[in-house]
C-alpha positions as CSV (number, residue, x, y, z in Angstrom):
1,X,-28.2,-13.2,15.1
2,X,-29.9,-11.1,12.5
3,X,-31.7,-8.0,13.7
4,X,-35.4,-7.8,13.1
5,X,-36.1,-7.2,9.5
6,X,-39.3,-5.2,9.4
7,X,-38.7,-1.7,8.2
8,X,-40.7,1.5,8.3
9,X,-41.0,3.0,4.8
10,X,-42.3,6.3,3.6
11,X,-46.0,5.7,3.3
12,X,-45.9,2.4,5.3
13,X,-47.2,1.9,8.8
14,X,-44.8,-0.5,10.6
15,X,-41.3,-0.4,12.0
16,X,-38.8,-3.1,13.1
17,X,-37.4,-3.3,16.6
18,X,-33.8,-2.9,15.2
19,X,-34.7,0.4,13.5
20,X,-36.5,1.6,16.7
21,X,-33.4,0.9,18.7
22,X,-31.3,2.9,16.2
23,X,-33.9,5.7,16.2
24,X,-34.1,5.7,20.0
25,X,-30.3,5.8,20.6
26,X,-29.9,8.7,18.1
27,X,-32.7,10.7,19.6
28,X,-31.1,10.4,23.1
29,X,-27.8,11.9,21.9
30,X,-28.9,14.4,19.3
31,X,-31.3,15.1,16.5
32,X,-30.4,13.6,13.1
33,X,-28.4,16.0,11.0
34,X,-27.4,16.1,7.3
35,X,-24.1,14.2,6.7
36,X,-22.2,17.4,6.0
37,X,-22.9,18.9,9.4
38,X,-21.0,16.2,11.1
39,X,-17.8,17.9,10.1
40,X,-15.8,20.8,11.5
41,X,-14.2,23.5,9.4
42,X,-12.6,22.4,6.1
43,X,-9.1,22.4,7.6
44,X,-10.0,19.6,10.0
45,X,-12.7,17.6,8.2
46,X,-13.1,14.9,10.8
47,X,-16.3,13.8,12.4
48,X,-17.0,15.2,15.9
49,X,-18.0,11.8,17.1
50,X,-16.6,8.2,16.6
51,X,-17.0,7.0,13.0
52,X,-18.1,3.5,12.2
53,X,-16.7,2.5,8.8
54,X,-16.5,-0.8,6.9
55,X,-14.5,-2.6,4.2
56,X,-16.8,-4.9,2.2
57,X,-14.8,-6.9,-0.3
58,X,-16.2,-9.6,-2.6
59,X,-14.4,-12.9,-2.4
60,X,-14.3,-13.1,-6.2
61,X,-10.5,-12.4,-6.1
62,X,-7.7,-11.4,-3.8
63,X,-6.8,-8.1,-2.1
64,X,-5.1,-5.7,-4.5
65,X,-3.5,-2.3,-4.2
66,X,-6.7,-0.4,-4.9
67,X,-8.8,-2.5,-2.5
68,X,-6.3,-2.3,0.3
69,X,-6.3,1.5,-0.1
70,X,-10.1,1.5,0.4
71,X,-9.7,-0.6,3.5
72,X,-6.9,1.6,4.8
73,X,-8.8,4.9,4.4
74,X,-11.8,3.5,6.2
75,X,-9.6,2.0,8.9
76,X,-7.8,5.3,9.4
77,X,-11.0,7.3,9.7
78,X,-12.4,4.9,12.3
79,X,-9.2,4.9,14.4
80,X,-8.6,8.6,14.1
81,X,-12.0,9.3,15.6
82,X,-12.0,6.5,18.2
83,X,-14.6,4.6,16.2
84,X,-14.9,1.1,14.9
85,X,-13.7,-0.5,11.6
86,X,-15.9,-3.4,10.3
87,X,-15.1,-6.2,7.8
88,X,-18.1,-7.5,5.8
89,X,-17.8,-10.2,3.2
90,X,-20.1,-9.5,0.2
91,X,-20.3,-13.0,-1.1
92,X,-23.6,-12.9,-3.0
93,X,-22.0,-13.6,-6.3
94,X,-21.7,-17.3,-5.8
95,X,-20.8,-18.1,-9.4
96,X,-17.6,-16.0,-9.3
97,X,-16.6,-16.7,-5.7
98,X,-13.0,-18.0,-5.3
99,X,-12.7,-20.9,-2.8
100,X,-9.9,-19.5,-0.7
101,X,-10.5,-15.8,-1.3
102,X,-12.1,-15.0,2.1
103,X,-9.3,-16.7,4.0
104,X,-6.7,-14.8,1.9
105,X,-8.5,-11.5,2.3
106,X,-8.5,-11.9,6.1
107,X,-4.9,-13.0,6.2
108,X,-3.7,-10.1,4.0
109,X,-5.6,-7.5,6.0
110,X,-4.0,-8.8,9.2
111,X,-0.6,-8.8,7.5
112,X,-1.1,-5.1,6.6
113,X,-1.9,-4.3,10.2
114,X,-5.6,-3.5,9.5
115,X,-7.3,-5.4,12.2
116,X,-11.1,-5.1,12.2
117,X,-13.2,-4.6,15.3
118,X,-16.2,-6.5,14.0
119,X,-16.5,-9.1,11.3
120,X,-15.6,-12.6,10.4
121,X,-13.5,-14.4,13.0
122,X,-14.1,-11.8,15.7
123,X,-17.9,-11.4,15.6
124,X,-19.8,-8.4,16.8
125,X,-23.2,-7.2,17.8
126,X,-24.5,-6.6,14.3
127,X,-23.6,-9.9,12.6
128,X,-23.5,-12.1,10.8
129,X,-20.9,-10.4,8.7
130,X,-21.2,-12.6,5.5
131,X,-24.0,-11.5,3.2
132,X,-24.8,-15.1,2.3
133,X,-26.0,-15.5,5.9
134,X,-28.2,-12.4,5.7
135,X,-30.5,-13.4,2.8
136,X,-33.7,-13.4,4.8
137,X,-33.0,-9.8,5.8
138,X,-32.7,-8.7,2.2
139,X,-35.9,-10.4,1.2
140,X,-37.9,-8.8,3.9
141,X,-36.6,-5.3,2.9
142,X,-37.2,-6.0,-0.8
143,X,-40.8,-7.0,0.1
144,X,-41.2,-3.8,2.1
145,X,-40.1,-1.8,-0.9
146,X,-42.6,-3.8,-3.1
147,X,-45.5,-3.0,-0.7
148,X,-44.6,0.7,-0.5
149,X,-44.5,1.0,-4.3
150,X,-40.7,1.8,-4.4
151,X,-39.9,-1.4,-6.1
152,X,-41.6,-3.8,-8.6
153,X,-41.1,-7.3,-9.9
154,X,-39.8,-7.7,-13.5
155,X,-40.7,-10.9,-15.3
156,X,-38.9,-10.0,-18.6
157,X,-36.7,-12.8,-20.0
158,X,-33.1,-12.3,-20.8
159,X,-33.9,-12.6,-24.5
160,X,-36.3,-9.7,-24.3
161,X,-33.9,-7.5,-22.3
162,X,-31.1,-8.2,-24.7
163,X,-33.2,-7.5,-27.8
164,X,-34.5,-4.3,-26.2
165,X,-30.9,-3.2,-25.4
166,X,-29.8,-3.9,-29.0
167,X,-32.7,-2.0,-30.5
168,X,-32.3,1.0,-28.3
169,X,-28.5,1.0,-28.9
170,X,-29.1,1.0,-32.7
171,X,-31.3,4.1,-32.2
172,X,-28.6,5.8,-30.2
173,X,-30.8,5.7,-27.0
174,X,-29.9,4.6,-23.5
175,X,-30.1,0.9,-23.0
176,X,-31.9,1.1,-19.7
177,X,-35.1,-0.8,-18.9
178,X,-38.5,0.4,-20.3
179,X,-40.5,-0.4,-17.2
180,X,-42.8,-2.9,-19.0
181,X,-43.4,-4.7,-15.8
182,X,-43.8,-1.7,-13.6
183,X,-47.5,-1.4,-14.5
184,X,-48.4,-5.0,-13.6
185,X,-50.9,-4.8,-10.7
186,X,-49.5,-5.9,-7.4
187,X,-52.0,-8.8,-7.1
188,X,-51.0,-10.2,-10.5
189,X,-47.3,-9.7,-9.7
190,X,-47.6,-11.6,-6.4
191,X,-49.6,-14.4,-8.0
192,X,-47.1,-14.9,-10.8
193,X,-44.3,-14.9,-8.3
194,X,-46.0,-17.3,-6.0
195,X,-46.4,-19.8,-8.9
196,X,-42.6,-19.8,-9.4
197,X,-42.4,-17.6,-12.5
198,X,-38.8,-16.3,-12.8
199,X,-38.4,-12.7,-12.0
200,X,-36.2,-10.0,-10.5
201,X,-37.0,-7.1,-8.2
202,X,-36.2,-3.7,-9.4
203,X,-36.0,-0.4,-7.6
204,X,-38.3,2.2,-9.0
205,X,-36.1,5.3,-9.0
206,X,-37.6,8.7,-8.7
207,X,-37.8,11.1,-11.7
208,X,-35.5,13.5,-9.9
209,X,-32.7,12.3,-7.6
210,X,-32.2,14.3,-4.4
211,X,-29.0,16.3,-4.2
212,X,-26.4,15.3,-1.6
213,X,-22.9,16.3,-0.3
214,X,-19.9,14.2,-1.1
215,X,-17.0,14.7,1.4
216,X,-14.5,14.9,-1.5
217,X,-16.5,16.6,-4.3
218,X,-18.8,18.8,-2.2
219,X,-22.4,19.6,-2.9
220,X,-23.9,17.6,-5.8
221,X,-27.2,19.0,-7.0
222,X,-30.4,17.2,-8.0
223,X,-30.4,15.1,-11.2
224,X,-33.3,14.5,-13.5
225,X,-33.6,11.4,-15.5
226,X,-33.8,11.6,-19.2
227,X,-36.4,9.1,-20.0
228,X,-36.7,8.3,-23.7
229,X,-39.0,5.7,-22.4
230,X,-36.0,4.1,-20.5
231,X,-35.5,4.0,-16.7
232,X,-32.4,3.4,-14.7
233,X,-34.1,1.0,-12.4
234,X,-31.4,-1.2,-10.8
235,X,-32.0,-4.8,-9.9
236,X,-32.2,-5.4,-6.2
237,X,-33.0,-9.1,-6.0
238,X,-31.7,-11.4,-8.8
239,X,-33.8,-14.3,-10.2
240,X,-31.9,-16.7,-7.9
241,X,-33.1,-14.8,-4.9
242,X,-29.7,-13.3,-4.0
243,X,-29.4,-9.6,-3.5
244,X,-27.3,-7.3,-5.7
245,X,-24.8,-4.9,-4.2
246,X,-27.3,-2.0,-4.4
247,X,-29.7,-3.6,-2.0
248,X,-27.3,-5.5,0.3
249,X,-24.9,-2.7,1.0
250,X,-27.7,-0.2,1.8
251,X,-29.5,-2.6,4.2
252,X,-26.2,-3.8,5.8
253,X,-24.8,-0.3,6.2
254,X,-28.0,0.8,8.0
255,X,-28.3,-2.2,10.3
256,X,-24.6,-2.2,11.1
257,X,-24.9,1.6,11.9
258,X,-22.2,2.6,9.4
259,X,-21.7,6.4,9.6
260,X,-19.1,6.9,6.8
261,X,-18.4,5.2,3.5
262,X,-15.2,5.8,1.7
263,X,-15.1,4.1,-1.7
264,X,-13.8,4.4,-5.2
265,X,-15.2,7.1,-7.5
266,X,-16.5,4.5,-9.9
267,X,-19.3,4.0,-7.4
268,X,-20.3,7.7,-7.5
269,X,-23.0,7.2,-10.3
270,X,-24.7,4.6,-8.1
271,X,-24.8,6.9,-5.0
272,X,-28.1,8.6,-6.1
273,X,-29.8,5.2,-6.4
274,X,-28.5,4.2,-3.0
275,X,-29.7,7.5,-1.5
276,X,-33.1,6.9,-3.2
277,X,-33.3,3.6,-1.2
278,X,-32.4,5.3,2.0
279,X,-35.1,7.9,1.3
280,X,-37.6,5.1,0.5
281,X,-36.8,3.3,3.8
282,X,-36.9,6.5,5.8
283,X,-33.3,6.0,6.9
284,X,-30.6,8.6,7.3
285,X,-27.7,7.7,5.0
286,X,-24.1,7.6,6.0
287,X,-21.7,10.3,4.7
288,X,-20.0,9.4,1.4
289,X,-16.5,10.1,0.3
290,X,-15.5,9.0,-3.2
291,X,-11.8,8.7,-4.0
292,X,-10.2,8.6,-7.4
293,X,-9.0,5.5,-9.1
294,X,-5.4,4.3,-9.3
295,X,-3.7,4.6,-12.7
296,X,-0.5,3.4,-14.3
297,X,2.0,5.7,-15.9
298,X,-0.1,5.8,-19.1
299,X,-3.1,7.1,-17.2
300,X,-4.9,3.7,-17.6
301,X,-6.8,2.1,-14.7
302,X,-4.3,0.0,-12.7
303,X,-4.4,-3.6,-13.7
304,X,-2.5,-6.7,-12.7
305,X,-0.3,-6.3,-15.7
306,X,0.5,-2.8,-14.7
307,X,1.4,-3.2,-11.1
308,X,-1.9,-3.8,-9.3
309,X,-0.5,-7.0,-7.7
310,X,-2.4,-8.8,-5.0
311,X,-1.1,-8.0,-1.5
312,X,0.3,-11.5,-1.0
313,X,2.8,-10.8,-3.8
314,X,4.2,-7.8,-1.9
315,X,4.4,-9.8,1.3
316,X,6.1,-12.7,-0.5
317,X,8.7,-10.3,-2.1
318,X,9.6,-9.1,1.4
319,X,7.9,-5.7,1.4
320,X,7.3,-4.5,4.9
321,X,3.6,-4.1,5.9
322,X,4.2,-0.6,7.2
323,X,6.0,0.4,4.1
324,X,3.0,-0.7,2.0
325,X,0.4,0.9,4.1
326,X,2.4,4.1,4.2
327,X,2.8,4.0,0.4
328,X,-0.9,3.2,-0.2
329,X,-2.0,6.1,2.1
330,X,-0.2,8.6,-0.1
331,X,-2.2,7.4,-3.2
332,X,-4.9,10.1,-3.2
333,X,-4.6,11.5,0.3
334,X,-2.8,14.8,0.8
335,X,-1.1,16.2,3.9
336,X,1.2,19.1,4.8
337,X,3.5,17.3,7.2
338,X,6.7,17.8,5.2
339,X,7.6,14.2,5.3
340,X,6.0,11.2,3.6
341,X,7.5,8.7,6.0
342,X,4.4,8.0,8.1
343,X,4.2,4.8,10.1
344,X,0.7,3.5,10.8
345,X,0.3,5.3,14.2
346,X,1.4,8.6,12.7
347,X,-1.1,8.1,9.9
348,X,-3.8,7.6,12.4
349,X,-2.7,10.7,14.4
350,X,-2.6,12.9,11.3
351,X,-5.4,11.5,9.1
352,X,-8.1,13.7,7.8
353,X,-10.4,13.6,4.7
354,X,-8.3,15.8,2.5
355,X,-8.4,13.5,-0.5
356,X,-7.2,14.4,-3.9
357,X,-9.9,15.0,-6.5
358,X,-9.3,13.0,-9.6
359,X,-7.3,9.8,-10.2
360,X,-3.9,9.1,-8.9
361,X,-0.9,7.8,-10.9
362,X,1.0,5.1,-9.0
363,X,4.7,5.7,-8.6
364,X,6.6,2.4,-7.6
365,X,9.7,4.4,-6.8
366,X,8.0,5.9,-3.8
367,X,7.4,2.3,-2.4
368,X,11.1,1.5,-2.9
369,X,12.1,4.7,-1.0
370,X,9.8,3.9,1.9
371,X,11.0,0.4,2.0
372,X,14.6,1.6,2.6
373,X,13.4,4.1,5.2
374,X,11.6,1.4,7.2
375,X,14.6,-1.0,6.9
376,X,16.8,1.7,8.4
377,X,14.3,2.3,11.1
378,X,14.0,-1.3,12.0
379,X,17.8,-1.7,12.0
380,X,18.2,1.2,14.4
381,X,15.5,-0.2,16.7
382,X,17.0,-3.7,16.6
383,X,13.7,-5.2,17.5
384,X,11.4,-8.0,16.1
385,X,11.0,-6.4,12.7
386,X,14.8,-6.3,12.2
387,X,15.1,-10.0,13.3
388,X,12.3,-10.8,10.9
389,X,14.2,-9.0,8.1
390,X,17.3,-11.0,8.9
391,X,15.3,-14.2,9.0
392,X,13.9,-13.5,5.5
393,X,17.4,-12.9,4.0
394,X,18.9,-16.0,5.8
395,X,16.0,-18.2,4.5
396,X,16.6,-17.0,0.9
397,X,20.4,-17.4,1.2
398,X,19.9,-21.0,2.4
399,X,17.4,-21.6,-0.4
400,X,20.0,-20.3,-2.9
401,X,22.6,-22.6,-1.2
402,X,25.1,-19.9,-0.7
403,X,27.2,-22.0,1.7
404,X,27.5,-24.8,-0.8
405,X,29.1,-22.6,-3.5
406,X,32.5,-20.9,-3.8
407,X,32.0,-18.4,-1.0
408,X,34.0,-16.3,1.4
409,X,31.7,-16.8,4.4
410,X,34.1,-19.3,5.8
411,X,33.4,-20.5,9.4
412,X,31.4,-17.4,10.2
413,X,27.8,-17.9,11.4
414,X,25.7,-17.0,8.4
415,X,22.9,-15.3,10.4
416,X,25.2,-13.2,12.4
417,X,27.2,-12.3,9.3
418,X,24.0,-11.2,7.4
419,X,22.7,-9.3,10.4
420,X,26.0,-7.4,10.7
421,X,25.8,-6.4,7.0
422,X,22.1,-5.3,7.3
423,X,22.9,-3.1,10.3
424,X,25.4,-1.1,8.3
425,X,23.6,-1.2,4.9
426,X,19.9,-1.0,5.9
427,X,19.4,2.3,4.2
428,X,19.9,0.5,0.9
429,X,17.8,-2.5,1.7
430,X,14.9,-3.1,-0.6
431,X,14.0,-6.8,-0.6
432,X,15.8,-10.1,0.4
433,X,16.3,-10.9,-3.3
434,X,17.7,-7.5,-4.1
435,X,19.9,-7.5,-1.0
436,X,21.6,-10.8,-2.0
437,X,22.1,-9.7,-5.6
438,X,23.5,-6.3,-4.6
439,X,25.6,-7.6,-1.8
440,X,27.1,-10.6,-3.6
441,X,30.6,-9.4,-2.9
442,X,30.1,-10.2,0.8
443,X,29.5,-13.8,-0.1
444,X,31.4,-14.6,-3.3
445,X,34.8,-13.8,-4.9
446,X,34.5,-10.3,-6.3
447,X,34.3,-9.7,-10.1
448,X,35.8,-6.6,-11.4
449,X,35.6,-4.8,-14.7
450,X,38.6,-2.9,-16.1
451,X,39.3,0.1,-13.8
452,X,39.6,3.4,-15.6
453,X,40.9,5.6,-12.7
454,X,44.4,6.7,-12.1
455,X,44.9,5.9,-8.4
456,X,46.1,2.6,-7.3
457,X,47.1,1.3,-3.8
458,X,49.1,-1.7,-2.8
459,X,47.8,-4.1,-0.1
460,X,51.0,-3.5,1.9
461,X,49.6,-0.1,3.1
462,X,47.1,-2.1,5.2
463,X,49.2,-5.0,6.2
464,X,50.6,-3.2,9.2
465,X,47.2,-3.3,10.9
466,X,46.7,-6.5,12.8
467,X,43.5,-8.5,13.0
468,X,43.0,-7.2,16.6
469,X,43.2,-3.6,15.4
470,X,41.2,-4.2,12.2
471,X,38.5,-1.7,13.2
472,X,36.5,1.0,11.4
473,X,38.2,3.9,13.3
474,X,41.7,2.6,12.6
475,X,41.0,1.9,8.9
476,X,39.4,5.3,8.5
477,X,42.3,7.1,10.0
478,X,44.7,5.2,7.8
479,X,42.7,6.1,4.6
480,X,42.6,9.7,5.7
481,X,46.4,9.7,6.1
482,X,46.8,8.2,2.7
483,X,44.6,11.0,1.2
484,X,46.8,13.6,2.8
485,X,50.0,11.9,1.6
486,X,48.8,11.8,-2.0
487,X,47.5,15.3,-1.9
488,X,50.8,16.7,-0.5
489,X,52.7,15.7,-3.6
490,X,51.2,18.6,-5.5
491,X,51.0,21.1,-2.7
492,X,53.4,23.4,-1.0
493,X,54.6,22.1,2.4
494,X,53.5,25.2,4.2
495,X,50.1,23.6,4.9
496,X,51.5,20.2,6.0
497,X,53.7,18.8,8.6
498,X,55.6,15.8,7.1
499,X,57.1,13.4,9.5
500,X,58.6,10.0,8.8
501,X,56.9,9.6,5.4
502,X,53.5,10.3,6.9
503,X,51.7,13.6,7.0
504,X,50.1,14.9,10.1
505,X,46.9,17.0,9.7
506,X,47.2,20.6,10.6
507,X,43.9,21.8,12.0
508,X,44.4,25.4,11.2
509,X,45.7,27.4,8.2
510,X,44.8,24.8,5.5
511,X,44.5,26.6,2.2
512,X,41.3,26.3,0.1
513,X,43.3,24.8,-2.8
514,X,44.6,22.1,-0.4
515,X,41.1,21.2,0.7
516,X,39.9,21.0,-2.9
517,X,42.8,18.7,-3.8
518,X,42.1,16.5,-0.8
519,X,38.4,16.1,-1.8
520,X,39.5,15.1,-5.3
521,X,42.0,12.6,-4.0
522,X,39.6,11.3,-1.4
523,X,36.9,10.6,-4.0
524,X,39.4,8.9,-6.4
525,X,40.9,6.8,-3.6
526,X,37.5,5.6,-2.4
527,X,36.4,4.8,-5.9
528,X,39.5,2.6,-6.3
529,X,39.1,0.9,-3.0
530,X,35.4,0.1,-3.7
531,X,36.5,-1.3,-7.1
532,X,39.2,-3.3,-5.5
533,X,37.3,-4.9,-2.6
534,X,33.6,-4.7,-3.8
535,X,33.9,-4.8,-7.6
536,X,32.6,-1.2,-7.6
537,X,29.2,-2.2,-6.0
538,X,27.5,0.2,-3.6
539,X,27.2,-0.7,0.1
540,X,28.5,0.3,3.5
541,X,31.4,2.7,3.8
542,X,34.9,1.4,2.8
543,X,36.1,1.0,6.4
544,X,32.9,-0.8,7.3
545,X,33.1,-3.0,4.3
546,X,36.7,-3.9,5.1
547,X,35.7,-4.9,8.7
548,X,32.8,-6.9,7.5
549,X,34.9,-8.8,5.0
550,X,37.7,-9.3,7.5
551,X,41.4,-8.6,7.2
552,X,42.4,-11.7,5.2
553,X,39.7,-11.3,2.5
554,X,40.4,-7.5,2.2
555,X,44.1,-7.9,1.8
556,X,43.7,-10.7,-0.7
557,X,41.3,-8.6,-2.8
558,X,43.7,-5.6,-2.7
559,X,46.5,-7.8,-3.9
560,X,44.3,-9.2,-6.7
561,X,43.4,-5.6,-7.7
562,X,47.0,-4.5,-7.8
563,X,47.8,-7.5,-10.0
564,X,45.0,-6.7,-12.3
565,X,46.4,-3.1,-12.6
566,X,50.0,-4.3,-12.9
567,X,51.0,-2.3,-9.8
568,X,54.2,-3.7,-8.1
569,X,53.1,-5.3,-4.9
570,X,56.5,-4.7,-3.3
571,X,56.0,-1.0,-3.3
572,X,56.8,0.0,0.2
573,X,55.1,3.4,0.6
574,X,52.2,5.5,-0.6
575,X,54.7,7.8,-2.3
576,X,56.3,5.0,-4.3
577,X,52.9,3.6,-5.3
578,X,51.2,6.8,-6.4
579,X,53.9,9.2,-7.4
580,X,52.9,8.9,-11.0
581,X,49.3,10.0,-10.5
582,X,49.4,12.9,-8.1
583,X,49.1,15.5,-10.9
584,X,46.2,13.6,-12.6
585,X,43.7,14.1,-9.8
């Protein structure tokens, strides 16, 4: 139910019950203070009382990176102070409204974890929360401004306004309105309006705008209009009777008791007009914080072509909600925590209003880094998010018909197999699509390019390990022994104990030169094994990869690799297989 619409204006003699309630509740707690005094010292910059913030999208399109950042900053401020976050749908532009935009906006906000306390679907004490359902309220406030002389009706046709703008532009003058209709007597104005003559309602802005404090840019002084017989009088009510953003957002923010507004810097030029309306109504304005725009790598405003995708695209691609909100929070907000990995609850706990002045260049690599960090976190937690991650990969694998192609999955359960890979390779996980492309060697026969290294190793070195003993520790120990064996061929025996063709590690007395040689051999051997069993692709460690692939697949690939390198497969020992390369490493 709409609150009472009557408003007390400067110079007027009446007040609505809704405004009286606000005034009474404020006077009981404290006297009204300028917005800047609500804040502590600069290092903290948070309100001392719960903040009421709002996100007010227009359903003329879908939620994009820039708009979700606005929503997030307002959400974080409300939650960090124990306040409320409101969702308000500004749907007064009926011609441009997209049919399913509101539904998508709500769905995308919920996906991002930004659940509103008041708004569509949940209601609240200051509804309705769609502007199309609040038209009567805007009309009564516009009428109040007309009666107080802070607004006037403009009956100029579009043809006259366009001609005026062209004429003034040719003279190099501002193309604002000339206030032709501002001098029409109120009786005549009301009579013409009552007879249905098309008109708009304009705000009569003051000659000098009051100064104000922006929470990002600090104190902004007074501004005097340069007339040239032109006036920046914004339209409040359009000829179709619907309000513009200027009127609706001021009226709604007041009646919904919004205390703080965080919005893009492109709205900063409109702020003096909005403050003029607050002054005309006799209302205390909220505190304003204007944050810079998002730009691409060419310093142009982010567009759909340059990465400003709608949020549904990120969700469809498999980006984690927390990764995206973490990423978006870093676009124009600064902190000194030493780590950019900040899940939503940590963002709430550490949030303040230390926004970056100026615009922010979007770096997609940061989102990729965060995605991998969250994948690793979810794999370690082994909770619902990890199960969801597995489900997304399995669904894509089934969509790509992996099991219907020449694959190595065999009789293994596809979901269990994918889950096992993800647990070990989560730190490299980006998206389901990327995972299947990068990890193809876990599903299909491996493809190898020509190997340029010197080390080679026959499959027979691993055949002694049975399937039951085919474990990561056992394979790691064997590979370490092979490294020692190869290294020993170019070292003095004083640092080694050689027994039965195998070298046992000596824990003390290892010379630095021996350690350097072992590191070289270890690197070369791992490169060869990764080429042999994974086609050189990155992934889990070599022992982990061998276990995931299984004994049979691993041995088969090692045999294929030795054949590709023309290495005799009947070589019976490490020394026989690598005696010709010891000096080359």
